[in-house]
Amino acid sequence: MARKIPTRIYLSEDEMPTSWYNLRADMKEKPDPILHPGTLKPVSLADMEPVFCTEPVKQELDETTRFIPIPEGIQDLYRAYRPSPLIRAYYLEKILGTPAEIYYKFEGTNTSGSHKLNSAAAQAFYAKEQGLTSLTTETGAGQWGTAMSMACAFYGLDLTVYMVKVSSEQKPYRKALIETYGAKLIPSPSNTTESGRKILEQDPNTGGSLGCAISEAVETAVKTDKCRYVLGSVLNYVLLHQTVIGLEAKAALDKYKIKPDIIIGCAGGGSNLGGLLAPFMGDKLRGKSNTRFIAVEPASCPSFTRGRYAYDFGDTAKTTPLIRMMTLGSGFVPSANHAGGLRYHGMNSVLSKLYKDGYVEARSEAQTDVFSAAVQFMKAEGILPAPESSHAIKAAIDEALECKKTGEKKVILFGLSGTGFFDMTAFMAYNNKTMNDHIPSDEELARGFATLPDIPQNK
Amino acid sequence: MARKIPTRIYLSEDEMPTSWYNLRADMKEKPDPILHPGTLKPVSLADMEPVFCTEPVKQELDETTRFIPIPEGIQDLYRAYRPSPLIRAYYLEKILGTPAEIYYKFEGTNTSGSHKLNSAAAQAFYAKEQGLTSLTTETGAGQWGTAMSMACAFYGLDLTVYMVKVSSEQKPYRKALIETYGAKLIPSPSNTTESGRKILEQDPNTGGSLGCAISEAVETAVKTDKCRYVLGSVLNYVLLHQTVIGLEAKAALDKYKIKPDIIIGCAGGGSNLGGLLAPFMGDKLRGKSNTRFIAVEPASCPSFTRGRYAYDFGDTAKTTPLIRMMTLGSGFVPSANHAGGLRYHGMNSVLSKLYKDGYVEARSEAQTDVFSAAVQFMKAEGILPAPESSHAIKAAIDEALECKKTGEKKVILFGLSGTGFFDMTAFMAYNNKTMNDHIPSDEELARGFATLPDIPQNK
């Protein structure tokens, strides 16, 4: 018997968004400008163009255009894997015995396994349009690298991926997938760059770091003709591309006149949560809704819940422009956590500002609790979630159980940003009860904060 | 700009099939009956009930009911991951420069990664309805074991999976996924059964075989209270459950008045191809269409193209009933091939009969050619295909290129039965050019045929 609200709501192709939504246009108080680390003045297009593709930088600096059209060439790749399903969690609701309605927007149906492809598609398209022939990037857990390798194969661009060496060794299948899509994968640090050679001289046996991989990717981009560097998180243009998630989710819910009371997403750099919540937050900022927004982060890397609102570098090597954001300090070293995509010291500046101004709540969760929720979810709903996405599952279950106590029929929407096909070692650790929860001490946090830049804006 | 025929055609929930289609009802000449290996008489419900669940056996023996209703409880699980998308391969068509229209039905969007869940759902449901509390099965490559673990988690049944030992060691992540869904996984041979202990005594270091794993699973099922054995391929009730693939595909094509000229599927035991082609073949058998049907098998295990039509055992241990089918002999040992799901000596009896009677064509392909087609496909369409499914891709590309030569605008439909997330070692071997193509010699085939049962029906 078909249900009134189907288990899976798909938009038709002609209902798919044709513009992204620039949330900043509806913020009365904008995020503070990105600063040049040398001059401490707001960065300009000219500052960023040598490293980044031009169109995304324009989007980064655009605070006023509410809707930015998605070029036909990007819509073309979106149609290869979108719309993603909006799923009513009937089975999870039943197991929880909750009166709440739970929905999730599932971004893991494409081969890259996550929402990352939404921005990879855009950045590769703009690079091609600009006449570039190659791109460089870094990847840690590997989802971004896979997404970029797919997008570059689609548009016909060469791609070099610097993958944190220890990750490339621990995840040989991720590496193989990226290479099968035709990208050149270099474990970092490598002897292909000056920054890599310098680090190898100091420590030939290092497993590498994301900061080091970024340095190598940027150096190669700058030194190569018709080449730029691309980044998959934190920046506002990435969040802009990810608004396709929220726009689709809202269009699907609108078809059934469903208004979410609570929207939940995991938060690492913030692009997944930011993309999901953007159009709903727009309504709230315009006084049209009272939706609650909850960011969920790992207790091992609590940039919202225990961080500071300060100007900070985006990378550990302290080479990027300065972004005012919720941060633990670029020198903060999060403990090993299986949600590699959430191990980032800072947070997107729009989300940071919204948190600071009280529009977004945040909570942190220990990873064993997160995996317990993940296993409950997968047995009910059948989908293997990514460890990152499982943070959102944990909070959604908690909110649904709260409704069970109070009897409230709230509507909960969460972002299931990806699948865990390449994270089975994490599930093995959970199954074998060898998973640890490390929660940083105040002293550990203090060491991170000590690495914040000592500039007038941070006084 | 949205296309006239969208890239992805989804049925709505109320357009999903509510009955399976029993192709045998429309066959004027039926497949020969399954025989009891002792009496050589057709098997009865009573013969099979001690091992298999009752309702599936009834379906196995039912040659006349055209449509068999899908119980609401099974439709409920189908709604958790179905309808699967029917995809127009616009990107592949463009790269090939073919006038052909290519469509594929993609069964890999669920976590088990393949079509196997369609029958796992049905078998677990019927087991629960029958009052059983546990099931046993075997798994080689692991897709069937994963599908059963998901279905048993959903309906609340205990499951023991005997996994071929060498597979469980080579695919620790598959093993972990099955265990995360709550199943008990035992590498086979094991000391939990008499048949396992016997084999271990003979060869303590054996890596196991599918035949041995089947023997262990059957033995445990028979010796355990309220327990039965389930099987994921070859049998006609499995093919029946898989017709949901073809019924959905046909409903989606009918919405746009598209009639396929050629339908292609990979063939191991035959349930994926049989499920896809069933309703289209029904039209052909009733004289309503002229569609061509092509089965694609690995050159290393050519049961259609080089096999014999004979009564044979379903397993290497020679314990099952006898099925008349295209077979290489149960003692045929296919060489290592990365498409584990196609390494089977025989073929479903309905498909075998249709092949014998000229309704189905078959071809075999070497695996390096198959992987070459797979990589071309994934760069164009973005989807990582399973090695098994890539056999269908190879034939679809060949047919599309043939259309390019002749200028014909044929409509090609193929089954993309699963994804390759757990097959990256195969892609690594392809990338590194260490993949071999072993094509069995006539002598090797003769050794297989020598193991066919020496019974009057085979004279």
mmCIF file of C-alpha atoms in Angstrom, chain B residues 170-449:
data_model
loop_
_atom_site.group_PDB
_atom_site.id
_atom_site.type_symbol
_atom_site.label_atom_id
_atom_site.label_comp_id
_atom_site.label_asym_id
_atom_site.label_seq_id
_atom_site.Cartn_x
_atom_site.Cartn_y
_atom_site.Cartn_z
ATOM 1 C CA GLN B 170 40.638 -11.205 1.122
ATOM 2 C CA LYS B 171 37.534 -9.133 1.812
ATOM 3 C CA PRO B 172 37.677 -8.187 5.500
ATOM 4 C CA TYR B 173 35.428 -5.177 4.845
ATOM 5 C CA ARG B 174 32.679 -7.320 3.357
ATOM 6 C CA LYS B 175 32.947 -9.522 6.425
ATOM 7 C CA ALA B 176 32.773 -6.466 8.686
ATOM 8 C CA LEU B 177 29.699 -5.120 6.891
ATOM 9 C CA ILE B 178 27.857 -8.438 7.249
ATOM 10 C CA GLU B 179 28.759 -8.564 10.941
ATOM 11 C CA THR B 180 27.726 -4.967 11.500
ATOM 12 C CA TYR B 181 24.251 -5.885 10.293
ATOM 13 C CA GLY B 182 24.244 -8.438 13.086
ATOM 14 C CA ALA B 183 24.852 -11.727 11.266
ATOM 15 C CA LYS B 184 27.192 -14.425 12.585
ATOM 16 C CA LEU B 185 29.908 -14.931 10.011
ATOM 17 C CA ILE B 186 31.867 -18.204 9.986
ATOM 18 C CA PRO B 187 34.804 -18.696 7.613
ATOM 19 C CA SER B 188 34.289 -22.027 5.826
ATOM 20 C CA PRO B 189 35.380 -24.771 6.223
ATOM 21 C CA SER B 190 34.865 -24.546 9.965
ATOM 22 C CA ASN B 191 34.750 -26.973 12.851
ATOM 23 C CA THR B 192 31.082 -26.094 13.514
ATOM 24 C CA THR B 193 29.816 -28.812 11.148
ATOM 25 C CA GLU B 194 30.616 -32.414 10.287
ATOM 26 C CA SER B 195 31.179 -31.564 6.636
ATOM 27 C CA GLY B 196 33.522 -28.745 7.627
ATOM 28 C CA ARG B 197 35.499 -30.919 10.044
ATOM 29 C CA LYS B 198 35.827 -33.634 7.407
ATOM 30 C CA ILE B 199 37.300 -31.231 4.889
ATOM 31 C CA LEU B 200 39.628 -29.684 7.477
ATOM 32 C CA GLU B 201 40.895 -33.148 8.403
ATOM 33 C CA GLN B 202 41.805 -33.795 4.783
ATOM 34 C CA ASP B 203 43.395 -30.388 4.271
ATOM 35 C CA PRO B 204 43.777 -28.154 7.344
ATOM 36 C CA ASN B 205 45.068 -25.262 5.211
ATOM 37 C CA THR B 206 42.317 -25.197 2.586
ATOM 38 C CA GLY B 207 40.908 -21.815 1.596
ATOM 39 C CA GLY B 208 37.475 -23.368 1.221
ATOM 40 C CA SER B 209 35.032 -23.373 -1.665
ATOM 41 C CA LEU B 210 31.448 -22.385 -2.369
ATOM 42 C CA GLY B 211 30.504 -26.051 -2.495
ATOM 43 C CA CYS B 212 31.883 -26.625 0.974
ATOM 44 C CA ALA B 213 30.211 -23.490 2.368
ATOM 45 C CA ILE B 214 26.869 -24.660 0.961
ATOM 46 C CA SER B 215 27.307 -28.053 2.627
ATOM 47 C CA GLU B 216 28.011 -26.415 5.985
ATOM 48 C CA ALA B 217 25.055 -24.037 5.690
ATOM 49 C CA VAL B 218 22.640 -26.814 4.720
ATOM 50 C CA GLU B 219 23.889 -29.097 7.509
ATOM 51 C CA THR B 220 23.434 -26.377 10.127
ATOM 52 C CA ALA B 221 19.968 -25.486 8.831
ATOM 53 C CA VAL B 222 18.778 -29.065 8.931
ATOM 54 C CA LYS B 223 20.173 -29.652 12.434
ATOM 55 C CA THR B 224 18.803 -26.441 13.947
ATOM 56 C CA ASP B 225 15.277 -25.982 15.250
ATOM 57 C CA LYS B 226 13.138 -23.432 13.347
ATOM 58 C CA CYS B 227 15.920 -22.828 10.851
ATOM 59 C CA ARG B 228 16.202 -23.165 7.067
ATOM 60 C CA TYR B 229 18.788 -22.626 4.351
ATOM 61 C CA VAL B 230 18.453 -19.797 1.806
ATOM 62 C CA LEU B 231 20.074 -19.489 -1.616
ATOM 63 C CA GLY B 232 20.533 -16.347 -3.692
ATOM 64 C CA SER B 233 20.779 -17.508 -7.286
ATOM 65 C CA VAL B 234 20.080 -20.183 -9.911
ATOM 66 C CA LEU B 235 16.668 -21.290 -8.613
ATOM 67 C CA ASN B 236 13.457 -20.163 -10.313
ATOM 68 C CA TYR B 237 11.973 -18.602 -7.181
ATOM 69 C CA VAL B 238 15.022 -16.327 -6.998
ATOM 70 C CA LEU B 239 14.476 -15.365 -10.624
ATOM 71 C CA LEU B 240 10.813 -14.718 -9.804
ATOM 72 C CA HIS B 241 11.725 -12.254 -7.029
ATOM 73 C CA GLN B 242 14.194 -10.547 -9.354
ATOM 74 C CA THR B 243 11.461 -9.817 -11.912
ATOM 75 C CA VAL B 244 10.824 -6.659 -9.903
ATOM 76 C CA ILE B 245 13.839 -5.301 -11.856
ATOM 77 C CA GLY B 246 12.289 -5.915 -15.250
ATOM 78 C CA LEU B 247 8.789 -4.881 -14.194
ATOM 79 C CA GLU B 248 10.049 -1.533 -12.918
ATOM 80 C CA ALA B 249 12.207 -1.035 -15.999
ATOM 81 C CA LYS B 250 9.298 -1.778 -18.307
ATOM 82 C CA ALA B 251 6.941 0.541 -16.396
ATOM 83 C CA ALA B 252 9.513 3.346 -16.579
ATOM 84 C CA LEU B 253 10.106 2.857 -20.323
ATOM 85 C CA ASP B 254 6.373 2.592 -20.979
ATOM 86 C CA LYS B 255 5.871 6.057 -19.454
ATOM 87 C CA TYR B 256 7.928 7.419 -22.338
ATOM 88 C CA LYS B 257 6.680 4.875 -24.889
ATOM 89 C CA ILE B 258 10.181 3.438 -25.319
ATOM 90 C CA LYS B 259 10.519 -0.107 -26.689
ATOM 91 C CA PRO B 260 13.931 -1.740 -26.295
ATOM 92 C CA ASP B 261 15.383 -3.449 -29.374
ATOM 93 C CA ILE B 262 18.134 -5.182 -27.414
ATOM 94 C CA ILE B 263 18.242 -6.216 -23.741
ATOM 95 C CA ILE B 264 21.574 -7.192 -22.215
ATOM 96 C CA GLY B 265 22.556 -8.669 -18.875
ATOM 97 C CA CYS B 266 25.514 -10.389 -17.290
ATOM 98 C CA ALA B 267 24.871 -14.017 -16.447
ATOM 99 C CA GLY B 268 26.329 -16.056 -13.579
ATOM 100 C CA GLY B 269 23.514 -18.069 -12.063
ATOM 101 C CA GLY B 270 21.116 -16.013 -14.155
ATOM 102 C CA SER B 271 18.814 -14.312 -11.647
ATOM 103 C CA ASN B 272 19.824 -10.759 -12.544
ATOM 104 C CA LEU B 273 19.455 -11.262 -16.298
ATOM 105 C CA GLY B 274 16.343 -13.371 -15.835
ATOM 106 C CA GLY B 275 14.749 -10.751 -13.607
ATOM 107 C CA LEU B 276 15.477 -7.956 -16.056
ATOM 108 C CA LEU B 277 14.345 -9.703 -19.193
ATOM 109 C CA ALA B 278 11.270 -11.548 -17.857
ATOM 110 C CA PRO B 279 8.426 -9.136 -18.744
ATOM 111 C CA PHE B 280 10.036 -8.210 -22.069
ATOM 112 C CA MET B 281 10.503 -11.896 -22.880
ATOM 113 C CA GLY B 282 6.871 -12.456 -21.985
ATOM 114 C CA ASP B 283 5.942 -10.003 -24.745
ATOM 115 C CA LYS B 284 8.198 -11.828 -27.166
ATOM 116 C CA LEU B 285 6.782 -15.246 -26.258
ATOM 117 C CA ARG B 286 3.300 -13.855 -26.864
ATOM 118 C CA GLY B 287 4.422 -12.566 -30.267
ATOM 119 C CA LYS B 288 4.159 -8.923 -29.233
ATOM 120 C CA SER B 289 7.790 -7.880 -29.728
ATOM 121 C CA ASN B 290 10.913 -8.738 -31.579
ATOM 122 C CA THR B 291 13.420 -7.781 -28.901
ATOM 123 C CA ARG B 292 16.849 -9.438 -28.897
ATOM 124 C CA PHE B 293 18.164 -10.732 -25.568
ATOM 125 C CA ILE B 294 21.893 -11.104 -24.946
ATOM 126 C CA ALA B 295 23.485 -12.920 -22.008
ATOM 127 C CA VAL B 296 27.111 -11.993 -21.331
ATOM 128 C CA GLU B 297 29.359 -14.354 -19.440
ATOM 129 C CA PRO B 298 33.077 -14.427 -18.638
ATOM 130 C CA ALA B 299 35.264 -16.277 -21.136
ATOM 131 C CA SER B 300 36.743 -18.079 -18.126
ATOM 132 C CA CYS B 301 33.380 -19.647 -17.203
ATOM 133 C CA PRO B 302 31.368 -20.020 -20.435
ATOM 134 C CA SER B 303 28.340 -22.081 -19.385
ATOM 135 C CA PHE B 304 26.122 -20.756 -22.195
ATOM 136 C CA THR B 305 28.597 -20.477 -25.023
ATOM 137 C CA ARG B 306 30.586 -23.652 -24.437
ATOM 138 C CA GLY B 307 28.435 -25.624 -21.988
ATOM 139 C CA ARG B 308 26.075 -28.575 -22.446
ATOM 140 C CA TYR B 309 22.323 -28.733 -21.870
ATOM 141 C CA ALA B 310 22.158 -31.499 -19.292
ATOM 142 C CA TYR B 311 20.919 -32.480 -15.845
ATOM 143 C CA ASP B 312 23.500 -31.475 -13.264
ATOM 144 C CA PHE B 313 23.994 -30.801 -9.579
ATOM 145 C CA GLY B 314 23.791 -27.210 -8.389
ATOM 146 C CA ASP B 315 26.806 -27.596 -6.114
ATOM 147 C CA THR B 316 30.270 -29.072 -6.384
ATOM 148 C CA ALA B 317 29.580 -31.425 -3.473
ATOM 149 C CA LYS B 318 26.804 -33.070 -5.548
ATOM 150 C CA THR B 319 24.191 -32.861 -2.795
ATOM 151 C CA THR B 320 21.456 -30.751 -4.442
ATOM 152 C CA PRO B 321 18.564 -31.848 -6.617
ATOM 153 C CA LEU B 322 19.351 -32.182 -10.328
ATOM 154 C CA ILE B 323 18.545 -29.266 -12.607
ATOM 155 C CA ARG B 324 18.477 -29.435 -16.392
ATOM 156 C CA MET B 325 20.506 -26.475 -17.497
ATOM 157 C CA MET B 326 23.391 -25.152 -19.555
ATOM 158 C CA THR B 327 26.372 -26.377 -17.549
ATOM 159 C CA LEU B 328 30.095 -26.955 -17.611
ATOM 160 C CA GLY B 329 29.758 -29.781 -15.088
ATOM 161 C CA SER B 330 29.691 -29.257 -11.335
ATOM 162 C CA GLY B 331 33.335 -30.331 -11.192
ATOM 163 C CA PHE B 332 34.457 -27.575 -13.570
ATOM 164 C CA VAL B 333 36.860 -25.226 -11.778
ATOM 165 C CA PRO B 334 36.762 -21.739 -13.311
ATOM 166 C CA SER B 335 40.046 -19.851 -13.187
ATOM 167 C CA ALA B 336 40.407 -16.872 -10.876
ATOM 168 C CA ASN B 337 38.246 -14.094 -12.283
ATOM 169 C CA HIS B 338 37.428 -10.835 -10.564
ATOM 170 C CA ALA B 339 33.724 -11.233 -11.313
ATOM 171 C CA GLY B 340 33.219 -13.702 -8.449
ATOM 172 C CA GLY B 341 29.453 -13.644 -8.941
ATOM 173 C CA LEU B 342 29.824 -15.117 -12.449
ATOM 174 C CA ARG B 343 32.080 -18.030 -11.482
ATOM 175 C CA TYR B 344 29.349 -20.650 -11.530
ATOM 176 C CA HIS B 345 29.323 -23.833 -13.570
ATOM 177 C CA GLY B 346 25.593 -23.809 -14.414
ATOM 178 C CA MET B 347 22.730 -21.499 -15.299
ATOM 179 C CA ASN B 348 19.114 -20.981 -14.240
ATOM 180 C CA SER B 349 16.886 -23.550 -15.933
ATOM 181 C CA VAL B 350 14.430 -21.049 -17.470
ATOM 182 C CA LEU B 351 17.221 -19.097 -19.114
ATOM 183 C CA SER B 352 18.868 -22.335 -20.202
ATOM 184 C CA LYS B 353 15.663 -23.491 -21.864
ATOM 185 C CA LEU B 354 15.141 -20.112 -23.576
ATOM 186 C CA TYR B 355 18.735 -20.205 -24.833
ATOM 187 C CA LYS B 356 18.306 -23.749 -26.070
ATOM 188 C CA ASP B 357 15.109 -22.720 -27.891
ATOM 189 C CA GLY B 358 16.746 -19.703 -29.538
ATOM 190 C CA TYR B 359 15.092 -16.887 -27.566
ATOM 191 C CA VAL B 360 18.295 -15.755 -25.848
ATOM 192 C CA GLU B 361 21.710 -15.149 -27.446
ATOM 193 C CA ALA B 362 24.925 -15.423 -25.472
ATOM 194 C CA ARG B 363 28.487 -14.230 -25.782
ATOM 195 C CA SER B 364 31.565 -14.500 -23.602
ATOM 196 C CA GLU B 365 34.101 -11.779 -22.871
ATOM 197 C CA ALA B 366 37.679 -11.727 -21.571
ATOM 198 C CA GLN B 367 37.991 -9.808 -18.322
ATOM 199 C CA THR B 368 40.548 -7.221 -19.477
ATOM 200 C CA ASP B 369 38.110 -6.172 -22.227
ATOM 201 C CA VAL B 370 35.358 -6.050 -19.632
ATOM 202 C CA PHE B 371 37.375 -3.772 -17.336
ATOM 203 C CA SER B 372 38.318 -1.539 -20.230
ATOM 204 C CA ALA B 373 34.593 -1.048 -20.910
ATOM 205 C CA ALA B 374 33.967 -0.525 -17.175
ATOM 206 C CA VAL B 375 36.491 2.315 -16.956
ATOM 207 C CA GLN B 376 35.119 3.974 -20.101
ATOM 208 C CA PHE B 377 31.645 3.741 -18.579
ATOM 209 C CA MET B 378 32.582 5.093 -15.155
ATOM 210 C CA LYS B 379 34.419 8.102 -16.554
ATOM 211 C CA ALA B 380 31.366 8.973 -18.660
ATOM 212 C CA GLU B 381 28.502 8.049 -16.329
ATOM 213 C CA GLY B 382 30.212 8.557 -12.978
ATOM 214 C CA ILE B 383 29.177 5.187 -11.547
ATOM 215 C CA LEU B 384 31.686 2.568 -10.383
ATOM 216 C CA PRO B 385 30.275 -0.698 -11.748
ATOM 217 C CA ALA B 386 30.716 -4.171 -10.286
ATOM 218 C CA PRO B 387 32.989 -6.451 -12.350
ATOM 219 C CA GLU B 388 29.975 -8.705 -12.934
ATOM 220 C CA SER B 389 27.793 -5.874 -14.262
ATOM 221 C CA SER B 390 30.654 -4.659 -16.434
ATOM 222 C CA HIS B 391 30.135 -7.674 -18.684
ATOM 223 C CA ALA B 392 26.790 -6.159 -19.679
ATOM 224 C CA ILE B 393 28.445 -2.764 -20.187
ATOM 225 C CA LYS B 394 30.939 -4.335 -22.601
ATOM 226 C CA ALA B 395 28.193 -5.807 -24.764
ATOM 227 C CA ALA B 396 26.091 -2.612 -24.613
ATOM 228 C CA ILE B 397 29.063 -0.557 -25.843
ATOM 229 C CA ASP B 398 29.733 -3.052 -28.629
ATOM 230 C CA GLU B 399 26.106 -2.949 -29.767
ATOM 231 C CA ALA B 400 26.100 0.865 -29.629
ATOM 232 C CA LEU B 401 29.276 0.985 -31.727
ATOM 233 C CA GLU B 402 27.674 -1.386 -34.207
ATOM 234 C CA CYS B 403 24.799 1.127 -34.490
ATOM 235 C CA LYS B 404 27.389 3.830 -35.134
ATOM 236 C CA LYS B 405 28.632 1.823 -38.113
ATOM 237 C CA THR B 406 25.197 1.092 -39.512
ATOM 238 C CA GLY B 407 23.555 4.356 -38.505
ATOM 239 C CA GLU B 408 20.701 2.505 -36.776
ATOM 240 C CA LYS B 409 18.977 4.227 -33.847
ATOM 241 C CA LYS B 410 18.427 1.122 -31.778
ATOM 242 C CA VAL B 411 17.243 1.238 -28.189
ATOM 243 C CA ILE B 412 19.549 -0.735 -25.898
ATOM 244 C CA LEU B 413 18.659 -1.612 -22.302
ATOM 245 C CA PHE B 414 21.155 -3.271 -20.004
ATOM 246 C CA GLY B 415 21.202 -4.303 -16.369
ATOM 247 C CA LEU B 416 23.733 -2.579 -14.140
ATOM 248 C CA SER B 417 23.321 -5.107 -11.385
ATOM 249 C CA GLY B 418 25.710 -3.634 -8.824
ATOM 250 C CA THR B 419 28.583 -1.423 -7.741
ATOM 251 C CA GLY B 420 32.272 -2.205 -7.330
ATOM 252 C CA PHE B 421 32.989 -0.583 -3.953
ATOM 253 C CA PHE B 422 34.290 -3.897 -2.582
ATOM 254 C CA ASP B 423 36.091 -4.860 -5.794
ATOM 255 C CA MET B 424 38.847 -2.261 -5.882
ATOM 256 C CA THR B 425 41.580 -4.917 -5.864
ATOM 257 C CA ALA B 426 40.262 -5.919 -9.286
ATOM 258 C CA PHE B 427 40.476 -2.352 -10.581
ATOM 259 C CA MET B 428 43.984 -2.096 -9.099
ATOM 260 C CA ALA B 429 44.997 -5.218 -11.044
ATOM 261 C CA TYR B 430 43.523 -3.679 -14.194
ATOM 262 C CA ASN B 431 45.256 -0.331 -13.610
ATOM 263 C CA ASN B 432 48.579 -2.049 -12.907
ATOM 264 C CA LYS B 433 48.203 -4.305 -15.955
ATOM 265 C CA THR B 434 48.591 -7.439 -13.822
ATOM 266 C CA MET B 435 45.171 -8.810 -14.816
ATOM 267 C CA ASN B 436 45.182 -12.103 -16.708
ATOM 268 C CA ASP B 437 42.677 -13.602 -19.126
ATOM 269 C CA HIS B 438 42.441 -17.323 -18.736
ATOM 270 C CA ILE B 439 40.302 -19.050 -21.323
ATOM 271 C CA PRO B 440 39.763 -22.737 -20.563
ATOM 272 C CA SER B 441 41.112 -25.240 -23.071
ATOM 273 C CA ASP B 442 38.915 -27.965 -24.563
ATOM 274 C CA GLU B 443 40.708 -30.397 -22.260
ATOM 275 C CA GLU B 444 39.768 -28.367 -19.189
ATOM 276 C CA LEU B 445 36.148 -28.291 -20.334
ATOM 277 C CA ALA B 446 36.222 -32.051 -20.946
ATOM 278 C CA ARG B 447 37.317 -32.609 -17.341
ATOM 279 C CA GLY B 448 34.265 -30.607 -16.232
ATOM 280 C CA PHE B 449 31.847 -32.478 -18.488
#
